[in-house]
XYZ file of C-alpha atoms in Angstrom:
769
model
C 110.108 104.016 118.516
C 111.050 100.671 119.535
C 107.923 99.298 119.142
C 107.479 100.774 116.116
C 111.196 99.144 114.431
C 109.516 95.430 116.181
C 107.101 96.232 113.926
C 109.567 96.958 110.613
C 110.966 93.822 109.002
C 113.819 94.623 106.743
C 116.073 92.888 104.403
C 119.467 93.645 105.809
C 121.493 95.204 108.355
C 119.133 97.900 110.006
C 121.267 101.278 109.343
C 121.920 100.146 105.596
C 123.786 98.021 104.286
C 127.539 98.897 103.140
C 129.266 98.825 98.780
C 132.542 98.683 98.432
C 132.912 102.227 98.117
C 131.890 103.259 101.544
C 128.745 104.560 100.147
C 125.158 103.007 102.132
C 122.644 101.431 100.166
C 119.150 102.551 101.832
C 118.093 99.121 103.929
C 114.703 96.962 101.394
C 111.874 96.404 103.363
C 110.424 92.824 103.333
C 106.991 91.576 104.154
C 104.519 94.027 106.204
C 102.364 92.661 108.142
C 100.696 95.864 109.722
C 100.614 98.404 106.756
C 98.484 100.620 109.362
C 101.408 101.042 110.853
C 103.796 102.443 108.536
C 101.344 105.548 107.580
C 102.399 108.582 108.784
C 98.445 110.815 108.680
C 100.546 113.739 109.194
C 101.790 113.564 105.619
C 100.555 117.211 103.736
C 99.612 119.237 107.324
C 102.283 122.181 106.904
C 100.093 123.799 104.754
C 98.435 126.683 104.424
C 96.400 128.836 101.526
C 98.858 130.489 99.772
C 101.107 127.082 100.394
C 99.792 123.659 100.338
C 101.972 120.563 100.825
C 98.594 118.233 100.787
C 95.943 120.246 102.771
C 95.445 117.550 104.581
C 94.389 116.800 108.327
C 95.274 114.319 110.865
C 92.063 111.930 110.326
C 91.128 109.249 112.080
C 89.154 106.988 110.769
C 88.532 104.039 109.454
C 87.980 103.407 105.672
C 85.286 105.302 104.025
C 83.720 106.527 107.862
C 80.830 108.285 108.304
C 82.936 110.295 111.187
C 86.572 111.540 111.502
C 87.830 112.983 114.402
C 90.709 114.907 114.500
C 92.891 117.378 116.428
C 91.724 121.307 116.292
C 94.764 123.847 115.702
C 92.319 126.715 113.473
C 89.405 128.467 115.117
C 85.516 127.586 114.171
C 84.858 127.535 110.627
C 88.797 127.935 109.699
C 89.280 125.390 106.563
C 93.364 124.289 107.533
C 91.618 122.367 110.434
C 94.591 121.236 111.708
C 98.128 122.464 111.117
C 101.255 120.899 111.640
C 103.053 124.529 113.109
C 100.123 125.050 115.327
C 101.334 125.536 118.422
C 98.066 125.068 120.155
C 95.143 122.316 120.381
C 91.607 124.122 120.977
C 89.828 120.608 120.631
C 89.072 117.494 119.117
C 87.148 118.185 116.185
C 84.599 115.604 114.942
C 84.758 116.529 111.233
C 83.249 115.222 107.546
C 85.624 118.415 105.453
C 86.744 116.713 102.003
C 89.509 119.588 101.684
C 89.864 122.609 103.431
C 88.433 125.355 100.349
C 84.869 123.348 100.673
C 85.373 123.067 104.107
C 83.912 121.503 107.487
C 79.847 120.132 108.104
C 78.287 118.118 110.821
C 81.109 119.317 113.352
C 81.612 119.398 117.351
C 84.411 119.126 119.256
C 85.279 117.711 122.825
C 88.324 119.312 125.245
C 89.934 119.066 128.644
C 90.570 121.432 130.725
C 92.006 121.628 134.448
C 92.329 124.798 136.970
C 90.261 127.580 135.501
C 86.883 127.050 134.720
C 86.681 128.095 130.685
C 85.105 126.915 127.491
C 85.560 129.583 125.027
C 87.808 128.258 122.633
C 90.953 130.429 122.872
C 90.423 130.491 125.887
C 90.371 126.323 126.587
C 93.374 125.942 123.585
C 97.029 124.406 124.859
C 99.734 124.595 123.865
C 101.450 121.397 122.813
C 104.552 119.427 121.459
C 104.615 117.007 118.259
C 107.343 114.975 120.360
C 103.887 114.010 122.939
C 101.523 113.776 119.611
C 101.007 110.372 118.208
C 99.048 109.664 114.931
C 97.826 106.945 113.536
C 94.883 106.709 111.764
C 93.370 103.714 114.441
C 94.784 106.090 117.685
C 95.089 109.754 118.496
C 97.205 110.915 121.439
C 99.161 114.408 122.455
C 99.534 115.641 126.142
C 97.850 119.387 126.506
C 100.565 120.615 128.326
C 98.392 123.886 129.941
C 96.091 121.164 131.006
C 98.778 118.804 132.076
C 96.376 116.126 130.241
C 96.990 113.331 127.581
C 94.200 112.636 125.214
C 93.303 109.307 123.517
C 91.584 109.001 120.328
C 89.843 105.466 119.321
C 87.757 105.486 116.152
C 84.569 102.773 114.455
C 82.526 104.140 111.197
C 80.134 106.616 113.031
C 81.221 106.778 117.301
C 84.735 107.042 118.881
C 86.488 106.284 121.975
C 87.939 109.007 124.288
C 90.424 108.753 126.691
C 91.771 111.320 129.203
C 93.873 111.015 131.965
C 94.319 113.851 134.520
C 96.553 115.398 136.935
C 95.070 115.778 140.451
C 93.013 118.606 140.408
C 88.908 118.803 142.111
C 88.858 121.222 139.481
C 88.681 118.880 135.614
C 86.853 119.473 133.330
C 85.061 118.084 129.757
C 84.400 120.895 127.524
C 81.694 120.179 124.581
C 81.247 122.488 122.283
C 78.053 121.994 118.949
C 79.782 124.571 117.057
C 78.641 128.382 115.602
C 75.287 128.918 113.653
C 72.507 127.369 115.641
C 72.889 124.269 118.097
C 71.173 122.225 121.473
C 72.760 120.391 124.296
C 71.165 118.674 126.863
C 73.086 117.081 129.880
C 71.657 114.192 131.965
C 73.537 113.668 134.738
C 71.637 110.632 135.828
C 72.680 108.409 133.072
C 76.105 110.334 132.844
C 74.905 111.306 129.144
C 75.337 114.727 126.846
C 73.793 114.916 123.908
C 72.895 117.752 121.463
C 72.780 118.640 117.849
C 74.396 121.023 115.629
C 73.806 122.554 112.385
C 77.090 124.459 111.434
C 78.131 123.478 107.287
C 79.312 124.991 104.942
C 76.443 124.444 102.388
C 75.297 121.246 100.087
C 72.208 120.770 103.017
C 68.606 120.843 103.189
C 67.385 123.243 105.353
C 66.609 120.275 108.532
C 69.719 119.094 108.613
C 71.360 118.086 112.011
C 74.259 115.841 113.288
C 72.794 114.489 115.992
C 75.334 113.318 119.158
C 75.260 111.593 122.139
C 78.360 111.286 124.681
C 78.784 108.883 127.795
C 80.787 109.531 130.894
C 82.322 106.120 132.442
C 81.588 107.944 135.903
C 79.685 110.718 137.883
C 80.080 113.990 137.412
C 80.738 116.508 140.312
C 79.559 119.239 138.396
C 77.496 120.064 135.095
C 76.819 123.498 132.942
C 75.527 124.230 128.978
C 76.761 127.530 127.760
C 75.707 129.427 124.959
C 78.165 132.442 123.407
C 80.166 132.975 125.763
C 78.922 132.979 128.857
C 78.009 130.100 131.879
C 74.589 129.274 132.104
C 74.819 126.910 135.458
C 71.263 126.955 136.233
C 70.345 125.112 132.915
C 71.230 121.757 131.619
C 70.097 122.601 128.356
C 70.030 125.624 126.057
C 69.727 125.901 122.200
C 70.900 129.291 121.018
C 73.410 130.293 117.958
C 76.590 128.488 119.606
C 76.376 126.689 123.057
C 78.015 123.944 124.191
C 78.683 122.216 128.284
C 80.502 121.414 130.458
C 81.225 118.282 133.183
C 83.508 118.632 135.888
C 85.069 116.242 137.998
C 87.977 116.090 141.158
C 90.267 113.535 139.572
C 94.196 112.082 140.925
C 96.576 111.927 139.019
C 96.570 109.235 135.909
C 93.180 109.056 136.615
C 91.418 108.219 133.726
C 87.863 109.416 132.128
C 86.640 107.186 129.654
C 84.267 109.100 126.996
C 82.216 106.663 124.519
C 81.067 109.028 121.593
C 78.515 108.550 118.104
C 76.688 110.861 116.223
C 73.878 110.742 113.693
C 72.190 112.819 110.463
C 69.164 110.623 111.349
C 68.411 111.169 115.213
C 68.995 111.102 118.446
C 67.884 107.412 117.933
C 70.094 106.143 115.175
C 72.974 107.943 117.167
C 72.445 105.253 120.293
C 72.213 102.409 117.864
C 75.853 104.093 116.153
C 77.003 103.376 119.538
C 75.530 100.486 120.516
C 76.296 98.311 117.572
C 79.907 99.682 117.180
C 81.241 99.935 120.612
C 78.333 98.552 122.987
C 80.363 97.650 126.503
C 84.249 97.311 124.733
C 87.049 98.897 126.620
C 89.495 101.467 124.303
C 91.341 98.816 123.396
C 89.479 96.890 121.823
C 88.226 99.588 119.757
C 91.393 100.415 119.008
C 92.512 96.513 118.736
C 89.162 96.301 115.795
C 90.050 99.880 113.834
C 93.759 98.930 113.716
C 92.185 95.577 111.992
C 89.958 97.232 109.982
C 92.632 99.108 108.155
C 94.625 96.130 107.750
C 92.554 94.810 106.185
C 92.134 97.065 103.058
C 94.930 98.400 103.188
C 96.769 94.326 102.834
C 94.925 93.915 99.459
C 98.038 95.924 98.180
C 101.072 94.469 99.664
C 105.246 95.726 98.650
C 108.065 94.795 99.427
C 111.399 95.703 98.554
C 111.431 99.326 98.531
C 112.873 101.166 101.311
C 112.070 102.586 104.073
C 110.777 104.908 103.130
C 108.978 104.330 99.785
C 106.786 101.729 102.166
C 105.675 104.305 104.730
C 105.245 106.632 101.697
C 102.903 104.525 99.335
C 100.519 103.409 102.689
C 100.616 107.572 103.694
C 99.355 107.547 100.467
C 96.703 104.304 100.557
C 95.950 105.744 103.503
C 94.466 109.012 101.788
C 92.775 106.921 99.325
C 90.557 104.349 101.172
C 88.817 107.336 103.626
C 86.259 109.470 100.712
C 84.152 109.228 99.403
C 82.729 109.292 103.308
C 79.812 106.504 104.110
C 76.751 109.006 104.346
C 74.952 106.072 105.184
C 73.564 103.751 108.434
C 71.996 100.464 109.706
C 69.162 101.204 111.282
C 67.660 98.935 114.065
C 66.352 95.950 111.779
C 70.256 96.252 109.872
C 68.610 97.802 106.803
C 70.820 100.485 105.088
C 69.348 103.833 105.129
C 69.870 107.466 104.671
C 69.485 111.265 105.670
C 69.911 112.278 102.141
C 71.303 115.872 101.705
C 69.904 116.265 98.786
C 65.793 116.513 99.695
C 65.840 116.275 103.891
C 64.035 112.806 103.974
C 65.197 109.544 105.735
C 65.339 107.207 102.312
C 65.648 103.343 102.311
C 69.598 103.053 100.530
C 73.000 103.362 99.752
C 74.788 107.529 100.013
C 78.482 108.497 99.546
C 79.944 111.843 99.962
C 82.583 114.555 100.049
C 83.996 114.147 96.813
C 84.991 116.171 93.819
C 84.783 113.645 90.825
C 87.286 116.144 88.116
C 89.764 114.770 90.900
C 89.814 112.017 91.488
C 87.903 109.970 88.006
C 91.497 109.710 87.141
C 93.238 107.225 89.573
C 90.494 107.000 92.932
C 87.504 105.042 91.215
C 89.527 103.091 88.801
C 91.404 102.052 92.090
C 88.359 101.503 93.277
C 86.711 99.057 90.486
C 89.972 96.647 90.415
C 90.881 95.879 93.598
C 87.745 97.190 96.404
C 84.863 96.527 93.898
C 82.092 95.636 96.454
C 82.656 98.955 97.792
C 82.801 100.988 93.960
C 79.262 99.616 93.310
C 78.126 100.486 96.583
C 79.403 104.181 95.106
C 77.570 103.615 92.320
C 74.451 102.835 94.278
C 74.414 105.363 95.616
C 75.088 107.908 93.219
C 71.894 105.907 91.208
C 70.068 107.447 94.598
C 71.485 111.362 94.557
C 70.543 111.103 90.887
C 66.867 109.974 92.445
C 66.235 112.851 95.786
C 67.844 115.293 93.235
C 67.191 114.826 89.450
C 70.974 115.756 89.296
C 74.183 113.817 88.890
C 76.412 114.940 91.696
C 79.857 116.118 90.685
C 81.103 117.994 94.102
C 79.072 116.431 97.228
C 79.721 118.145 100.325
C 77.323 116.268 101.576
C 75.228 117.589 98.885
C 75.485 119.540 95.808
C 78.618 122.073 95.886
C 79.264 124.281 92.400
C 82.901 123.370 92.606
C 84.933 122.982 89.554
C 84.262 121.944 85.598
C 83.172 118.461 83.481
C 80.377 116.267 84.009
C 82.579 113.214 85.049
C 79.784 111.228 87.112
C 79.663 109.717 83.830
C 83.735 108.873 83.788
C 83.246 107.410 86.720
C 80.375 104.805 86.045
C 81.100 104.188 82.028
C 84.953 102.772 83.789
C 82.275 100.768 86.134
C 80.504 98.927 84.009
C 82.762 98.728 80.959
C 84.976 97.057 83.758
C 82.049 94.619 85.027
C 80.820 95.991 87.794
C 77.515 95.025 88.563
C 74.793 95.195 91.536
C 73.115 98.654 91.363
C 70.854 100.674 89.036
C 72.777 100.871 85.942
C 69.995 102.570 84.081
C 68.994 105.131 86.262
C 72.790 106.099 86.259
C 72.551 106.421 82.158
C 69.335 108.074 82.752
C 71.469 110.811 84.747
C 74.139 110.678 82.399
C 71.830 111.467 79.160
C 70.125 114.474 81.617
C 73.379 115.564 82.182
C 75.055 115.631 78.534
C 71.690 117.683 77.448
C 71.378 121.236 80.554
C 72.407 123.235 82.298
C 71.789 122.445 86.354
C 70.991 124.485 89.162
C 74.611 125.241 90.369
C 77.169 125.748 87.565
C 78.832 122.517 88.271
C 75.748 120.353 88.037
C 74.801 119.172 84.458
C 76.579 121.251 81.958
C 77.907 124.935 81.252
C 77.561 126.547 78.544
C 76.259 123.029 76.642
C 73.739 124.395 74.486
C 76.782 126.146 72.910
C 78.806 122.947 73.531
C 76.527 121.198 71.647
C 75.601 123.331 68.818
C 79.152 125.045 67.813
C 81.284 122.057 69.313
C 82.991 123.786 71.495
C 82.663 126.475 74.926
C 83.300 129.740 73.438
C 86.080 132.255 74.881
C 83.890 135.133 74.802
C 79.975 133.571 75.994
C 81.560 135.129 79.579
C 81.330 131.669 81.030
C 84.762 130.847 82.329
C 86.952 128.808 81.951
C 85.860 127.300 78.785
C 88.757 125.507 77.281
C 88.626 123.600 79.883
C 84.689 122.137 79.931
C 84.772 121.302 76.642
C 87.837 119.675 76.735
C 86.638 117.683 79.817
C 83.247 117.377 78.141
C 84.789 116.246 75.074
C 86.764 112.612 77.442
C 83.501 112.614 79.065
C 81.524 111.660 75.521
C 83.766 109.704 74.892
C 83.127 107.300 77.918
C 78.947 108.240 77.216
C 79.709 106.637 74.166
C 81.036 103.173 75.272
C 78.725 103.277 77.903
C 75.704 103.225 75.477
C 78.171 100.424 73.498
C 77.910 98.913 76.388
C 74.094 99.233 77.536
C 73.141 98.370 73.882
C 71.440 102.035 73.150
C 70.876 103.004 69.748
C 73.559 103.459 67.045
C 72.293 107.271 66.489
C 73.228 107.517 70.406
C 76.419 106.081 70.366
C 77.360 108.186 67.023
C 76.215 111.407 68.761
C 78.624 110.650 71.624
C 81.282 109.023 69.724
C 80.810 112.830 67.851
C 80.982 114.628 70.001
C 84.248 113.662 72.492
C 86.037 114.753 69.111
C 85.531 118.549 69.811
C 88.299 118.837 71.309
C 89.800 119.259 67.945
C 87.862 122.547 68.112
C 89.862 124.219 71.167
C 92.840 122.856 69.020
C 95.301 125.751 67.701
C 97.447 124.263 64.789
C 99.822 127.335 64.822
C 100.882 127.081 68.056
C 99.979 123.223 68.144
C 97.710 123.367 71.746
C 94.852 124.542 73.021
C 93.634 127.807 73.230
C 90.575 130.024 73.943
C 87.950 129.867 70.804
C 85.458 133.011 70.504
C 82.038 132.193 69.065
C 83.092 133.786 65.494
C 85.553 130.570 65.576
C 88.484 132.846 65.512
C 90.648 131.778 68.461
C 91.752 134.424 71.416
C 94.217 136.760 71.022
C 96.493 137.620 72.408
C 97.252 134.042 74.410
C 100.203 133.163 76.180
C 100.020 129.296 76.954
C 101.527 130.604 80.546
C 98.563 131.958 81.531
C 96.965 130.627 84.439
C 92.986 130.279 84.468
C 90.635 132.432 81.921
C 89.967 129.832 79.499
C 91.576 127.490 81.773
C 90.790 125.622 85.146
C 94.431 125.836 87.587
C 96.463 125.872 85.297
C 97.236 126.651 81.460
C 97.542 125.787 78.081
C 100.856 123.503 78.871
C 98.970 122.222 81.230
C 95.093 121.254 79.621
C 96.690 120.502 76.265
C 97.448 116.755 77.003
C 93.756 116.731 78.090
C 92.784 113.888 75.863
C 92.442 110.980 77.533
C 91.217 109.163 75.012
C 92.781 110.169 71.796
C 96.102 110.840 72.712
C 97.203 109.606 68.755
C 94.919 112.149 67.354
C 95.581 115.004 69.383
C 99.270 114.195 68.020
C 97.801 113.496 64.691
C 96.973 117.014 65.622
C 100.937 118.031 66.313
C 101.699 116.810 63.364
C 102.701 113.436 64.409
C 104.732 111.411 66.748
C 108.282 113.167 66.593
C 106.439 116.707 67.467
C 104.311 114.814 70.175
C 107.460 114.263 71.490
C 108.972 117.103 71.370
C 106.196 119.183 72.252
C 105.880 116.459 75.928
C 109.730 117.215 75.550
C 109.050 121.448 76.438
C 107.138 120.499 79.676
C 110.258 119.903 81.498
C 112.556 121.845 79.324
C 111.078 125.091 79.422
C 111.287 127.329 82.645
C 108.888 127.393 85.817
C 107.769 131.218 84.109
C 104.129 131.724 84.774
C 101.508 134.259 84.633
C 98.717 134.902 87.050
C 96.525 137.650 85.796
C 93.322 136.486 85.679
C 93.852 136.156 89.417
C 94.904 138.790 90.540
C 97.187 137.296 92.592
C 100.105 133.901 92.967
C 97.281 131.144 93.795
C 99.361 128.070 95.739
C 98.509 125.858 92.428
C 101.389 128.123 91.229
C 103.239 129.033 93.466
C 103.440 124.898 93.796
C 104.106 124.375 90.365
C 107.117 126.751 90.627
C 108.815 125.675 93.622
C 109.722 122.499 92.848
C 111.657 123.319 89.783
C 110.331 121.024 86.915
C 109.717 123.974 84.350
C 106.069 123.352 83.444
C 105.365 120.447 84.958
C 102.837 121.287 88.122
C 102.015 117.739 89.058
C 100.692 119.820 92.562
C 96.895 120.109 90.524
C 95.453 117.232 88.919
C 95.006 118.648 85.027
C 98.995 117.277 83.743
C 99.015 114.474 86.485
C 98.636 111.645 83.391
C 100.992 112.954 81.157
C 104.128 111.543 81.782
C 102.616 107.993 80.264
C 101.920 109.875 77.283
C 105.455 109.179 76.330
C 104.195 105.580 75.345
C 102.289 107.676 72.744
C 105.639 109.105 70.964
C 106.918 106.022 71.206
C 109.805 106.743 74.273
C 108.647 105.216 77.150
C 111.219 105.082 78.706
C 111.369 108.845 79.077
C 108.172 108.463 80.599
C 110.167 106.251 83.276
C 112.816 108.158 83.829
C 109.862 111.503 85.051
C 107.568 108.970 87.091
C 111.178 108.040 89.282
C 111.848 111.337 89.218
C 107.828 112.397 90.810
C 108.556 109.596 93.313
C 111.549 110.382 94.672
C 110.969 114.267 94.333
C 107.117 115.330 95.206
C 106.020 112.649 97.362
C 107.916 111.992 100.888
C 105.376 110.788 104.385
C 106.020 114.076 106.089
C 104.516 117.196 106.997
C 105.322 118.879 104.343
C 105.556 115.875 102.118
C 103.282 116.021 99.003
C 103.623 118.923 96.166
C 100.101 120.673 96.183
C 96.573 119.967 97.645
C 95.951 115.965 97.741
C 92.487 116.207 96.829
C 90.285 113.140 97.924
C 93.002 110.819 97.500
C 93.768 111.377 93.771
C 97.644 112.551 94.371
C 98.266 110.163 96.681
C 96.167 107.555 94.415
C 98.485 108.712 91.149
C 101.524 107.668 93.822
C 100.512 104.544 94.271
C 99.384 103.594 90.347
C 102.623 104.425 89.748
C 104.616 102.231 92.318
C 102.815 99.648 90.943
C 104.063 100.386 87.409
C 100.932 101.382 85.464
C 98.821 104.206 85.389
C 94.931 104.269 84.178
C 95.638 107.017 82.036
C 91.735 107.077 80.390
C 89.069 105.897 82.341
C 86.316 104.009 80.379
C 88.234 101.905 78.923
C 89.742 98.840 80.769
C 93.901 99.937 79.979
C 96.267 100.474 82.365
C 99.570 102.494 80.405
C 102.743 100.608 82.026
C 104.817 103.232 83.152
C 108.107 101.434 86.150
C 107.299 99.796 89.141
C 108.613 101.295 92.608
C 109.284 98.571 94.607
C 111.254 95.004 93.717
C 107.942 92.890 94.337
C 103.859 93.979 94.760
C 101.143 91.714 95.471
C 97.865 92.856 94.740
C 94.844 90.712 95.999
C 91.652 90.093 94.232
C 88.011 90.315 95.420
C 87.974 86.754 92.937
C 90.524 85.353 95.529
C 93.548 86.107 92.241
C 96.350 87.892 92.817
C 98.123 90.471 90.452
C 101.705 89.911 91.424
C 103.649 92.723 89.736
C 108.131 91.438 90.791
C 110.555 94.015 89.758
C 114.349 91.912 91.492
C 116.280 93.857 90.122
C 114.683 97.624 91.199
C 117.026 99.865 92.426
C 116.955 103.435 92.615
C 119.726 102.999 90.305
C 117.850 101.034 87.727
C 114.412 102.869 87.155
C 114.628 101.855 82.982
C 112.103 98.618 82.125
C 114.264 96.560 80.103
C 111.538 94.055 78.784
C 108.239 92.865 80.245
C 106.603 89.390 80.930
C 103.190 88.804 81.390
C 102.541 84.949 82.733
C 105.896 84.269 81.055
C 106.178 84.972 78.500
C 107.031 88.309 76.781
C 105.198 90.765 76.684
C 105.450 94.016 74.152
C 102.114 96.300 74.384
C 102.157 99.452 76.241
C 99.364 99.282 78.615
C 97.163 96.296 80.680
C 94.101 95.358 80.499
C 91.704 95.087 83.354
C 90.463 92.458 82.385
C 93.915 90.096 81.857
C 94.273 90.882 85.978
C 91.373 89.729 86.790
C 92.856 86.919 85.750
C 95.846 86.566 87.691
C 98.375 88.012 86.743
C 102.162 87.388 87.319
C 104.179 90.770 85.906
C 107.834 90.928 85.364
C 109.649 94.129 84.761
C 113.656 93.802 83.432
C 114.684 96.601 85.188
C 117.695 98.708 84.080
C 120.064 101.771 84.263
C 119.860 102.675 80.632
C 116.701 102.665 78.531
C 115.792 100.023 76.649
C 114.873 102.773 73.190
C 114.151 99.418 71.158
C 111.062 98.442 73.418
C 107.768 100.612 73.350
C 107.852 102.235 69.219
C 105.804 99.747 67.921
C 102.283 101.650 67.641
C 100.795 98.763 67.296
C 101.698 98.110 70.681
C 100.068 101.838 71.971
C 97.648 101.774 74.435
C 93.598 103.119 72.834
C 93.348 106.345 71.186
C 89.329 106.471 69.370
C 91.512 108.378 66.148
C 93.632 104.396 66.526
C 90.213 102.262 66.122
C 91.535 99.917 69.408
């Protein structure tokens, strides 16, 4: 704790400053030198299938690292591999899991035990306490009570170091578990080394998939054996079966440390060795830890915050940490330092970038726009990886882990590609990417999430019918319409034929075909043109994806003015927005026959029909800018940040989802949000901090100042940019790229004269600007 306090520079008294009334004002944090030490990787780990407070695990990793490590409290195959409420740790697992619902692949575990030689996951499990647990992105430590061993881990992108401190014992062991469904292990005592591979996965892999690993121990072992299933094999140091592992034995004195250096590769043992040599080599544990910490600080410092409370700073950087984890690097550097990858699509080793573990249905909204603004070099590499995915599989991915997975709706690869290109990102094969986008727009894919399910109906009728046997049909219509808008924008930027541009612009208006003027909401529509009956706006699922009509009605990102007109104009549009919060959190779960966790998460936060714990409605608070009532959005944005986020184990209000729910917080704390990726605009909200500095790759800075910001001053009085009054309700990407100083004058009461002129509204297709 002393070390932590030393790292937290603050203004004012450590315990807060006193007001005349005797109230405490939370202390204000000044310039943060080591933002990584403000992160709580345990944020969101108090979760379970029936209720998500994040569904995260503490990822011991580098930004976008190929391999993560995590303590394993759940059984092998359990998507909830680490939960805060658990009592025991079964091992320390190399993981590639993007979500408990998608589960893991390429996983194996390491675990110290003492006394009796045990290796089964239940037998080797040890009690632990969070009181002895230290969790940081670059370092993890925990005391295993049953083994009387402290285990520490520090990562690189494709390797890691372990340091285990043992008691006095002639029966100290390190267990390696290569997991189920086909694995291999070999102990090589002369090299103090173990090699092996694991094939355990949850789908999305070719037949030849393997994760090859190498483990080096820093001292000879007095005992070695392999095991399979629950049987010890003392007569062989090499085993291949459904479930295999190895055990190394040592005699230790109290305080004696054993070090492991571990690396893996999806290509070969030789590549795993190369990864270990390149990323760790002769480095000691402390050196790897120092490098890992520096790597995190380099990325985190690109967005610097000042003038918030301790809790706000912790939450901000804990969220930014999540934004910088996925999609993970799925490429390696060969002996010539060339970028190569094992293809999760065709099983070949090929040149070029590859990234994976991402669901674009979540991350197109705020994660990728953040990459484009703040991390463009990384974003360009991802684009090149998408081009490779298309070349190797014939389809653009929508949910990768590590290859195509059948999950969610829409074809949002179009959004992230278009947004990047329209905002000026270059250096990748846009021709191939556009070819993939066009193919998606006309075809169903090998999985329902690849290409467009129901595309023939959508392209002919202008919507996916409710009675066509296609689930989540209205949600698909809305998603496709937005994606078609982004295609039209990209087509225009690429100088494509006018007919092509017109085709996608026309389809972008298909959202109108599932708008019911009677209820002023989105509604399932049958092939004969009649709307579904009966209709309940509170019914989750069915025509919609993980939500109801109150959530999906707003999913017209590209044409909010058009949506407003359908509802009867700005005044009615504003009233409909208000209704989301005025209604009680009632629901109809009859489609699912059970109350799914997303429903429960909306219900328990008591914000009406606002379901921030899931993605479809997260942009909705910024739509008050299109109603001429931005102050209402300012109120609900601050309310959501204060109420729904905190850097504690139950700190999210639903699935974190590959950085998206976190990215909402990061953008909102900066005072803006990318409501419509595919346009170079960020809709203005209200910043959380007194100062935010965004350091861009081109050397420019965006400085966002709000010196009067406080718990009470949540409303924007006026905005200036570079010293000049600024009336628009959005910031332009290209203006920010030039560097800017933006000042928000914050106040306790709303300024109802600001943001009322429609000429200052953000982009809408129907408004023609």
